[in-house]
Short mmCIF file of C-alpha atoms in Angstrom, two decimals:
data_model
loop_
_atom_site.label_atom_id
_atom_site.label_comp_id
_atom_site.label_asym_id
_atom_site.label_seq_id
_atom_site.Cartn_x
_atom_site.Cartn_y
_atom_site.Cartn_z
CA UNK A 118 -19.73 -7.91 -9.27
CA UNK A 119 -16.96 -9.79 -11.01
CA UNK A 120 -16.18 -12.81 -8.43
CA UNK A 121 -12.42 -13.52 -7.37
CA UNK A 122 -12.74 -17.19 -9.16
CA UNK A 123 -13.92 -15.29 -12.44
CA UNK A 124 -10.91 -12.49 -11.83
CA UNK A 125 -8.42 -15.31 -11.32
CA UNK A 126 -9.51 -17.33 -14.42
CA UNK A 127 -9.81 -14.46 -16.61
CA UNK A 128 -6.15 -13.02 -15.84
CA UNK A 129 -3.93 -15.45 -14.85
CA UNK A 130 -5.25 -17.85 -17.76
CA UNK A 131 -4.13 -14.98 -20.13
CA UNK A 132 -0.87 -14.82 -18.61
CA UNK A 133 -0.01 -18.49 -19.35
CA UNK A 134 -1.48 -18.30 -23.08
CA UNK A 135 0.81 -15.82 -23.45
CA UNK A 136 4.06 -17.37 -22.54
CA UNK A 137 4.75 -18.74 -25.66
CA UNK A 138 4.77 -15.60 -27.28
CA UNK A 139 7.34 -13.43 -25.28
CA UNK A 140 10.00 -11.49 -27.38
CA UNK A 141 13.54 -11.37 -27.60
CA UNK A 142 15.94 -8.65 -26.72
CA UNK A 143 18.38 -7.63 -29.60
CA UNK A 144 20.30 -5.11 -27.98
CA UNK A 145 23.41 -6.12 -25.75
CA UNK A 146 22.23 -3.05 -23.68
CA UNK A 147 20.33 -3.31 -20.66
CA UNK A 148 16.91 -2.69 -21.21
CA UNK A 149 13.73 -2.66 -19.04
CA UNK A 150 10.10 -2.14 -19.52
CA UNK A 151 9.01 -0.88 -16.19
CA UNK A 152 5.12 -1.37 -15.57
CA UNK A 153 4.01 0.67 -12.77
CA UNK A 154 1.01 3.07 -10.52
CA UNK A 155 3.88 5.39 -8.98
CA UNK A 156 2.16 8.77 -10.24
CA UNK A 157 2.08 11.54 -7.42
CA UNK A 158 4.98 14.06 -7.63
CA UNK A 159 6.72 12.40 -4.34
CA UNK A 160 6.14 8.96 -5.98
CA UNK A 161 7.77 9.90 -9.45
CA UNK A 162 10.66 11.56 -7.35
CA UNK A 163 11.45 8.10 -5.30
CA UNK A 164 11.41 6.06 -7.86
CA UNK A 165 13.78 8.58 -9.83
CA UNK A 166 16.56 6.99 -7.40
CA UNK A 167 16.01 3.93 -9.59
CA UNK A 168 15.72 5.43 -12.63
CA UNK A 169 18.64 7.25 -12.38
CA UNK A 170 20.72 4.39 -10.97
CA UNK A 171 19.79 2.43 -13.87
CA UNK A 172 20.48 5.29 -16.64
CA UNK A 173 23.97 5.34 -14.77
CA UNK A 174 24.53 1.67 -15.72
CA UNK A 175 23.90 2.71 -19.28
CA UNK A 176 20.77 1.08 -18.82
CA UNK A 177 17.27 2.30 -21.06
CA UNK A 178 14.40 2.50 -19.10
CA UNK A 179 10.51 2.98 -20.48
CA UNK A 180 8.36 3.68 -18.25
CA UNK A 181 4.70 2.53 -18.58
CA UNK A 182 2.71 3.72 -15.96
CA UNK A 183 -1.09 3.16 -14.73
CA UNK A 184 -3.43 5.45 -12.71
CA UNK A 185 -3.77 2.85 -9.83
CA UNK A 186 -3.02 -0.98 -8.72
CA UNK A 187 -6.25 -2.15 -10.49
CA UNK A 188 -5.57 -0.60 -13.89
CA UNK A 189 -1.74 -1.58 -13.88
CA UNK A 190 -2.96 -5.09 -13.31
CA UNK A 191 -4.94 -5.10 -16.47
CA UNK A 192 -2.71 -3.03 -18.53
CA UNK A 193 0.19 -6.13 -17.95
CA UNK A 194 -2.31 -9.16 -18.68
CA UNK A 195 -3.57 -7.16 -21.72
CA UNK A 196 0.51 -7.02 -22.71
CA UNK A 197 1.15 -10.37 -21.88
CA UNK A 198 -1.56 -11.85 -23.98
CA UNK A 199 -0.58 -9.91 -26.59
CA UNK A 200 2.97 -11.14 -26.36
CA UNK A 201 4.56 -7.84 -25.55
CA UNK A 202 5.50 -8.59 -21.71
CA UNK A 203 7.14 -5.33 -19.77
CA UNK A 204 10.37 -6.93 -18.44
CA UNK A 205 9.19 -5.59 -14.93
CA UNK A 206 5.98 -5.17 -12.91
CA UNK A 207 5.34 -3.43 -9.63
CA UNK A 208 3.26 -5.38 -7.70
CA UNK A 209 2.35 -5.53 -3.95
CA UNK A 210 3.86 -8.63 -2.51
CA UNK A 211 0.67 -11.02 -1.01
CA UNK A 212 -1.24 -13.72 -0.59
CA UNK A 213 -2.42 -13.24 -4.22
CA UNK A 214 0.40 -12.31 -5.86
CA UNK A 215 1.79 -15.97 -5.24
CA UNK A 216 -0.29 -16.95 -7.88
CA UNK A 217 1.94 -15.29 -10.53
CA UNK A 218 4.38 -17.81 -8.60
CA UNK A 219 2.17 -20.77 -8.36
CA UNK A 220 1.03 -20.62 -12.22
CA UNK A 221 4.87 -19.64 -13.80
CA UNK A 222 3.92 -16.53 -15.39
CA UNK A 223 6.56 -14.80 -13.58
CA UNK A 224 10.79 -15.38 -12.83
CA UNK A 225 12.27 -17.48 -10.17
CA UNK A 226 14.58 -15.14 -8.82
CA UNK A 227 16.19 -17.17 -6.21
CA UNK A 228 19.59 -17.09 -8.11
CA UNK A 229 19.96 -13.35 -6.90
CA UNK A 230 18.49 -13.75 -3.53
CA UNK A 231 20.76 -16.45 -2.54
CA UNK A 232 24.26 -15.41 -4.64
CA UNK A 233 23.50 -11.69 -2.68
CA UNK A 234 22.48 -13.30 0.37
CA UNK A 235 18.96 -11.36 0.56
CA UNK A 236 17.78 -13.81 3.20
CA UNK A 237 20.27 -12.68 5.42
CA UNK A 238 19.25 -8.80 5.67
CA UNK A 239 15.19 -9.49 5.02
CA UNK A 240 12.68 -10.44 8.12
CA UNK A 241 11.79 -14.29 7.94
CA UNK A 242 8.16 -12.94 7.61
CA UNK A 243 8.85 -11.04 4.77
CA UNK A 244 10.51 -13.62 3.23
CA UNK A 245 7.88 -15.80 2.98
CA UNK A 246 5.90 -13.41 1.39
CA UNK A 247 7.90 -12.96 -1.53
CA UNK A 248 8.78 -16.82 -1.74
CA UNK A 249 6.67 -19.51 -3.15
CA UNK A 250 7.59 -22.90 -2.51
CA UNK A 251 11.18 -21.91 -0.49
CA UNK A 252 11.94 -19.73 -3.78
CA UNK A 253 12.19 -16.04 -3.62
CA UNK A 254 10.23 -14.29 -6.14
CA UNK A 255 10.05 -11.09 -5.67
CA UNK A 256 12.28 -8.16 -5.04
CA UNK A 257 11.19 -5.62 -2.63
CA UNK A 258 11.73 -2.20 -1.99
CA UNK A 259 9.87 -0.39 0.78
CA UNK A 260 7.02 -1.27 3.06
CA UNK A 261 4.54 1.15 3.99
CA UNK A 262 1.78 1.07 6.83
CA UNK A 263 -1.80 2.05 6.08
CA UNK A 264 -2.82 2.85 9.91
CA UNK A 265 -1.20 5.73 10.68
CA UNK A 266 -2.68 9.53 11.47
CA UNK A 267 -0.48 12.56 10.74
CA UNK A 268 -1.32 15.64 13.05
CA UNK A 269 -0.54 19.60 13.09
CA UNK A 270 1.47 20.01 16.09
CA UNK A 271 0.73 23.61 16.04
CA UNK A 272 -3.02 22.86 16.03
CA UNK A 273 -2.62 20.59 18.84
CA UNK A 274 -0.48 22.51 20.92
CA UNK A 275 -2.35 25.93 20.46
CA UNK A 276 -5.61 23.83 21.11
CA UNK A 277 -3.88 22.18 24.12
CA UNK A 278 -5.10 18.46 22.76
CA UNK A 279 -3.46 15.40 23.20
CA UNK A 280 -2.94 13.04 20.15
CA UNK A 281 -6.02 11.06 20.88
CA UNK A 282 -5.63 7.33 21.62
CA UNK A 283 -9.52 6.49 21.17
CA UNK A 284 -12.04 7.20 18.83
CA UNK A 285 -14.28 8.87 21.34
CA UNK A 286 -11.08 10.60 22.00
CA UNK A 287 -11.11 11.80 17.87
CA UNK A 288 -14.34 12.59 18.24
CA UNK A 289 -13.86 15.08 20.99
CA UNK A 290 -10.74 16.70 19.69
CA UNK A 291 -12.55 16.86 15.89
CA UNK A 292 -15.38 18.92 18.22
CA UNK A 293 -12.97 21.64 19.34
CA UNK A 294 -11.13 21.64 16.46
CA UNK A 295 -13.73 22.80 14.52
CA UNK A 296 -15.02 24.91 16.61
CA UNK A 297 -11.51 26.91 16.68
CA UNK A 298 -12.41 27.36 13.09
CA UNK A 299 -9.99 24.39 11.35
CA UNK A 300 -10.81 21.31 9.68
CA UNK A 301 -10.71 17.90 11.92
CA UNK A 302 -9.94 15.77 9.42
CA UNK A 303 -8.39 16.15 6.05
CA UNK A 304 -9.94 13.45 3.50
CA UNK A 305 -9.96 14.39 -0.13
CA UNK A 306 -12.53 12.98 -3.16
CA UNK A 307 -11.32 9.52 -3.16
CA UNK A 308 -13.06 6.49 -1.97
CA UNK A 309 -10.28 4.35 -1.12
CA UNK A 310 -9.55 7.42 1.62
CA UNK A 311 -12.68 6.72 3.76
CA UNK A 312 -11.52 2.78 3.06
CA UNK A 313 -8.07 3.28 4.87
CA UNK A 314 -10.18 4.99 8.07
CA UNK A 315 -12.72 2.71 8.15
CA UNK A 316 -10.21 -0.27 8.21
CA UNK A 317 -8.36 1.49 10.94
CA UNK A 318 -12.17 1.28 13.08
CA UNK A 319 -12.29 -2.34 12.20
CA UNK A 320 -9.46 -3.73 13.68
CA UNK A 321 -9.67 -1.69 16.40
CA UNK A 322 -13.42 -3.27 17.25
CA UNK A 323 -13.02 -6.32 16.00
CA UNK A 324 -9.93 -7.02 17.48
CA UNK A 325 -6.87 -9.03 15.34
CA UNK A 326 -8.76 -12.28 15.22
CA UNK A 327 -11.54 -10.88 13.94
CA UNK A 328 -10.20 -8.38 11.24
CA UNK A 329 -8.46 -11.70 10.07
CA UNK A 330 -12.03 -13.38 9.58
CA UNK A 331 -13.47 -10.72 8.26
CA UNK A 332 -10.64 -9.28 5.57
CA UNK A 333 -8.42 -12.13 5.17
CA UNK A 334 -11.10 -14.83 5.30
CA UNK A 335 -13.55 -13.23 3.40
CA UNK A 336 -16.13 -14.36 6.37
CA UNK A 337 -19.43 -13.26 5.09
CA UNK A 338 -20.89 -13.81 8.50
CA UNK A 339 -18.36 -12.11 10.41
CA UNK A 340 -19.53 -8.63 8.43
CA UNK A 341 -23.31 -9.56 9.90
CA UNK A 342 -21.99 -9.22 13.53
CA UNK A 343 -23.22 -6.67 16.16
CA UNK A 344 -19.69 -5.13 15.64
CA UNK A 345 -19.92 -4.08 12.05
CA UNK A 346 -22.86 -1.74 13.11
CA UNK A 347 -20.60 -0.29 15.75
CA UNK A 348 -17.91 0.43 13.61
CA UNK A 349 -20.35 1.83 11.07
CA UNK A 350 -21.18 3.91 13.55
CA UNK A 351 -18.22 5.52 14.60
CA UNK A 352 -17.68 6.10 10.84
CA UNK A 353 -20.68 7.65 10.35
CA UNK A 354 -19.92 10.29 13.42
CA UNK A 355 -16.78 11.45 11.99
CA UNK A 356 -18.21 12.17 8.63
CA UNK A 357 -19.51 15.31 9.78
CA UNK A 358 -15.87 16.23 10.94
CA UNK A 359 -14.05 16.04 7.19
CA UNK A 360 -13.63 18.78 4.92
CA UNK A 361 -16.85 20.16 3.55
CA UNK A 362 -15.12 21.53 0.71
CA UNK A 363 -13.28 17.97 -0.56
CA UNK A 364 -14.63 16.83 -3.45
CA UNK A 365 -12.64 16.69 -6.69
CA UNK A 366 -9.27 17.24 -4.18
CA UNK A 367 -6.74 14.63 -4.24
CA UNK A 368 -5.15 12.55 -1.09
CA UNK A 369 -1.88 14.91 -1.74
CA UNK A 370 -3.64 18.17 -1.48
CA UNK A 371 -5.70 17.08 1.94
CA UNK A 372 -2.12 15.69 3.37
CA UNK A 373 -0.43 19.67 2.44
CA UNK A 374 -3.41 21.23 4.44
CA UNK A 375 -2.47 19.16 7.34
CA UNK A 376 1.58 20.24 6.98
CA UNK A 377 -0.18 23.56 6.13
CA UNK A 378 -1.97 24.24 9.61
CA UNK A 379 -5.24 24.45 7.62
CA UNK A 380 -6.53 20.88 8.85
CA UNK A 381 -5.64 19.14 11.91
CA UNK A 382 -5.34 14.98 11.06
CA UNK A 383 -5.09 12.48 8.75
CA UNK A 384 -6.10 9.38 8.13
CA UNK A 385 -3.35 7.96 5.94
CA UNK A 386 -0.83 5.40 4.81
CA UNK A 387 2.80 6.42 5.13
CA UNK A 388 2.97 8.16 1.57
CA UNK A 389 1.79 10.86 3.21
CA UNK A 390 4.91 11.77 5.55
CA UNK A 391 6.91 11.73 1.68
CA UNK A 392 4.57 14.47 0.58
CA UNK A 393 4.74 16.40 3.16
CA UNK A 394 8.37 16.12 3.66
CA UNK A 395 8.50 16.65 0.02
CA UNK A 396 6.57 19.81 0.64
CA UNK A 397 9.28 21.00 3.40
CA UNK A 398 7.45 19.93 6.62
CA UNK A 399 9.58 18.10 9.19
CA UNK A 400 8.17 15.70 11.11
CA UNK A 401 8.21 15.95 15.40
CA UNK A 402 8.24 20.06 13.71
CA UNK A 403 5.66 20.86 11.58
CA UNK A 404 3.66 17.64 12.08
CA UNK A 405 3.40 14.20 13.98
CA UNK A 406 3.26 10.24 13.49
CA UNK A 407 1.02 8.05 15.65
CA UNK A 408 -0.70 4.66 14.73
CA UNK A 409 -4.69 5.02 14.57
CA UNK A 410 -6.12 4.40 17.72
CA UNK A 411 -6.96 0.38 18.94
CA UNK A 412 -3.84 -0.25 16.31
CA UNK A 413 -1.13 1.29 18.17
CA UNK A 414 0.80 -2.31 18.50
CA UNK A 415 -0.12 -3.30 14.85
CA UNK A 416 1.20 -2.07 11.71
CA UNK A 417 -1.31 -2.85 8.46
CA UNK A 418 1.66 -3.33 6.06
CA UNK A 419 1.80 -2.94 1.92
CA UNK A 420 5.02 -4.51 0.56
CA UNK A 421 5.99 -2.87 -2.33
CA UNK A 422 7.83 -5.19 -4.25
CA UNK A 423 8.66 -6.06 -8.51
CA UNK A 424 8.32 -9.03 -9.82
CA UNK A 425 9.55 -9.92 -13.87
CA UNK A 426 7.67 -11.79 -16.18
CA UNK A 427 9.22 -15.00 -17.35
CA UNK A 428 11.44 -15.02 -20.34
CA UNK A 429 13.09 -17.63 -22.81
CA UNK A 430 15.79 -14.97 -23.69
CA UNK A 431 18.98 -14.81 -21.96
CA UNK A 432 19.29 -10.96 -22.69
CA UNK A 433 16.25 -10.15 -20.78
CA UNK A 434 16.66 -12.52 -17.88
CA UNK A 435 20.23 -10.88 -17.95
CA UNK A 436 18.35 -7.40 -17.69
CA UNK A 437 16.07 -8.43 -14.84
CA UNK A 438 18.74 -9.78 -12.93
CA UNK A 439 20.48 -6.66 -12.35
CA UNK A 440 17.50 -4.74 -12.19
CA UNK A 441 16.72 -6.61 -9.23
CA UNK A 442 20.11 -5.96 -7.57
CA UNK A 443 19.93 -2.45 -8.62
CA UNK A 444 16.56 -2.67 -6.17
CA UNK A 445 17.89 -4.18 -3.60
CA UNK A 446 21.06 -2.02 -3.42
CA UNK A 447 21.52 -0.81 0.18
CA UNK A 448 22.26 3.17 -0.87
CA UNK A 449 19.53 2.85 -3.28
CA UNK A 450 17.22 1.61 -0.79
CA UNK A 451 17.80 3.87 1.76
CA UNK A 452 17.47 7.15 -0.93
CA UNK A 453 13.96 5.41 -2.50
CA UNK A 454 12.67 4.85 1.18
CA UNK A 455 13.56 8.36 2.50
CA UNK A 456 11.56 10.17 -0.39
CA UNK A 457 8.52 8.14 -0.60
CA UNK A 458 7.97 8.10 3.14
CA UNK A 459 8.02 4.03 3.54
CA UNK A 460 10.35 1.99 5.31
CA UNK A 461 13.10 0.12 4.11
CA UNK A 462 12.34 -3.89 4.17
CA UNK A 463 16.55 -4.62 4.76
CA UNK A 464 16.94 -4.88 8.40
CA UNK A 465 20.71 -3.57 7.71
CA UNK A 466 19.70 -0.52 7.58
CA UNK A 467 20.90 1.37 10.99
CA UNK A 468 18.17 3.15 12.65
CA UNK A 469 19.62 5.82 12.49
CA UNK A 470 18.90 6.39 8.97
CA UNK A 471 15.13 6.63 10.18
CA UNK A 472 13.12 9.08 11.41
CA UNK A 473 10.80 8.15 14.70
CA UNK A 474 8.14 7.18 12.42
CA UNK A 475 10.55 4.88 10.52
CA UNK A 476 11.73 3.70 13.81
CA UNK A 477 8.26 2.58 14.99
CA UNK A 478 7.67 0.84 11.23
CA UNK A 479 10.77 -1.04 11.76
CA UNK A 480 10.59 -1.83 15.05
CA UNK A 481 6.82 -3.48 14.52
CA UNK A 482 7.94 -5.18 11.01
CA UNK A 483 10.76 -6.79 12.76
CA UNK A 484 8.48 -8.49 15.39
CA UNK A 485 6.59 -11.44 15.24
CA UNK A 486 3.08 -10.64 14.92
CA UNK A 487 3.26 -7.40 14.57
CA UNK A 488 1.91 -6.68 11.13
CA UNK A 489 -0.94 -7.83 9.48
CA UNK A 490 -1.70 -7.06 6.08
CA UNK A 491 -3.65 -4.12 5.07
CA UNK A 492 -7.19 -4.49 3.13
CA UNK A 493 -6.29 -3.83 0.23
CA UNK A 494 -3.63 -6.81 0.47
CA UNK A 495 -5.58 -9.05 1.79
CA UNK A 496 -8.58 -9.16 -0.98
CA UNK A 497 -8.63 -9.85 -4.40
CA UNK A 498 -8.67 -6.24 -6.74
CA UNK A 499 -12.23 -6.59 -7.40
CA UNK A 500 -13.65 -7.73 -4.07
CA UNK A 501 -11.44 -4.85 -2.76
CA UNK A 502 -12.83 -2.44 -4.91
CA UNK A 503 -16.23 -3.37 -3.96
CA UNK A 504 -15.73 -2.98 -0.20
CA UNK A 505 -14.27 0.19 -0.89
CA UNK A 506 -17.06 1.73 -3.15
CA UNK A 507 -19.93 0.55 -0.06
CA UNK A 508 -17.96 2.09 2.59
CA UNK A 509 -17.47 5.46 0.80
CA UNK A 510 -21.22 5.03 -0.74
CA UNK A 511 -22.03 4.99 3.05
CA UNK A 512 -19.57 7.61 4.47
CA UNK A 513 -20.76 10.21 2.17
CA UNK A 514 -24.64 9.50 1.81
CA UNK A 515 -26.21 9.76 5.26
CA UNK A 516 -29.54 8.59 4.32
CA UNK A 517 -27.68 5.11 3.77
CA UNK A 518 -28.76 3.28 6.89
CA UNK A 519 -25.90 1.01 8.40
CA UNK A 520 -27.70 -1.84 8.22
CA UNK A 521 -28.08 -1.66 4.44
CA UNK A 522 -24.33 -1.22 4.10
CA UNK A 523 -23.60 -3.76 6.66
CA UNK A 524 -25.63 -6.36 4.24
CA UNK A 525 -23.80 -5.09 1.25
CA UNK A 526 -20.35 -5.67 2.70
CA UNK A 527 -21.18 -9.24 3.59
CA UNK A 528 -22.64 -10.02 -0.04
CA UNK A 529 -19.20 -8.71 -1.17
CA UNK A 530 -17.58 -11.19 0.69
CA UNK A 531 -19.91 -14.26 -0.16
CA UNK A 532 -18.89 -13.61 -3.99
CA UNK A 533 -15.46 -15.71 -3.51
#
């Protein structure tokens, strides 16, 4: 297991070797190298709204996509040692990501916050993290939740369930529901699926303190309390509840069978609602939004957000500029936001323009303490990906005894 000291000295050291090295822009035209993991059909569609905005400036655009947030990460060191920088990198906006900040490998951009008054439109919370030092750094463009659960209202209603508000309450709805011959739970092949549900069970037993310690902190000992083993547990009992028939599908083909009346829930970030709605399912219609039960007050945010490598050449910083503006345009925002099924991160934005989903994001994003950041924020890439890979080892084995994967997850977070 690579440690988060050895991950942070490995990357960010090539960054700043690389500095020296960045190239120059010839062309008077605006120009952008956009690194990026937005992939899925709905995610190449939202972020179309930028493209296209940006071809409409006269603008060139190259697009240099990644698979996921780990291999995007390595793809732009790689290109920044090399001294080929992409003018602009997608990155979630975090604890981590201030490093970038903290080390100079990537543009002040407080020039644009402050001459188009971003401050005045953003939460304070948000602000600070996309700021380093009282400078704004980052530019972002949607903020999704990881805790929520999507459910068939046709299942439900034929069924005569209630959205359940407790796990022993999934537990007993997953019984009936597969008993009337549906799927419980939709899940597809990939491991950072079971992650997103297990986190959900977390907070909800260990309360917001202790999800802090545990995720944030990397508090190896926290991970050896009595209340790992209970969340195990309730992980373990749903497992028999998922779709039998799931490996090798993707995250977007479980979400359609839930719009699709073949499975009942989902345990899913808010990507999800964009497929479906992308699909031509209408939500309080064809499906429903509610936050995973012990979370309902809580939303476990992702900040999407760019950031642009620094620059000695006017042309590019000229290019990055108005990219950024182009990202934080309010139209643009609002058509990105609507697609992709996230919420926009301008409070300017009338509520109206949201769904009830959106209007539960927004309301929890634009009170104090009501967000924490989700796992995946909150660790380093590797660490993450280690938590990730133990959870799902243990989700889909059930030989694996809890105890064995409640010592694994603790050694993951001693490796700091």
């Amino acid at each position: 297991m690579i440690t988060r000291r050895h991950y942070m000295l490995q990357g960010w050291a090539a960054l700043i070797l690389a500095l020296g090295g960045l190239p120059c822009a010839g062309a008077q035209q605006p120009t952008v190298e956009v690194a990026h993991y937005w992939v899925s059909p709905n995610e190449r569609k939202a972020f179309d709204v930028y493209r296209d905005a940006w071809k409409g400036l006269g603008g060139k655009w190259f697009d240099l996509p990644s698979k996921n947030k780990l291999a995007e990460v390595n793809m732009t060191t790689d290109m920044i040692a090399n001294g080929y920088p992409p003018a602009v990198i997608q990155w979630n906006a975090n604890r981590e990501s201030m490093e970038l900040a903290s080390m100079g490998v990537i543009q002040d951009m407080e020039d644009v916050a402050a001459a188009d008054r971003w401050r005045d439109f953003l939460p304070p919370n948000l602000v600070n993290h996309i700021s380093y030092k009282g400078h704004i750094y980052f530019a972002p463009v949607g903020i999704h939740a990881e805790n929520w659960v999507w459910t068939n209202k046709k299942i439900f209603e034929q069924l005569k369930l209630p959205v359940p508000t407790s796990w022993d309450g999934v537990l007993a709805s997953a019984a009936k529901i597969k008993d009337a011959g549906y799927v419980p739970i939709a899940l597809g092949s990939g491991a950072w699926e079971i992650s997103l549900l297990f986190n959900d069970i977390v907070y909800s037993v260990y309360g917001p303190e202790g999800y802090t310690r545990l995720l944030a902190g990397g508090d190896a000992n926290a991970a050896m309390e009595p209340a790992m083993l209970k969340a195990l547990d309730i992980l373990r009992r749903l497992s028999v509840f998922v779709d039998p028939a799931r490996s090798g599908k993707t995250w977007v083909e479980a979400t359609l069978s839930v719009g699709r009346g073949r499975a009942a829930m989902q345990f899913m970030g808010d990507y999800a609602k964009g497929e479906l709605e992308q699909a031509g399912f209408m939500v309080d219609k064809d499906f429903r939004c509610t936050l995973a039960p012990g979370t309902s007050s809580i939303y476990f945010v992702v900040i999407d957000a760019f950031a642009f490598p620094v620059s000695n050449n006017e042309q590019v910083r000229r290019s990055q500029r108005l990219f950024a503006r182009q990202l934080m345009d309010v139209k643009h925002q609002l058509a990105f936001n609507r697609i992709k099924g996230s919420i926009p991160p301008r409070t300017d934005i009338q509520r109206s323009n949201l769904d009830s989903c959106g209007k539960t994001g927004l309301a929890l994003i634009s009170r104090e303490h009501g967000q924490v950041y989700a796992q995946s924020m909150l660790m380093p890439p590797q660490m993450s990906q280690g938590w990730i890979d133990i959870v799902a080892d243990y989700f889909n084995h059930p030989q694996i005894s809890p105890q064995h994967t409640q010592r694994q997850l603790a050694d993951v977070l001693a490796q700091k």
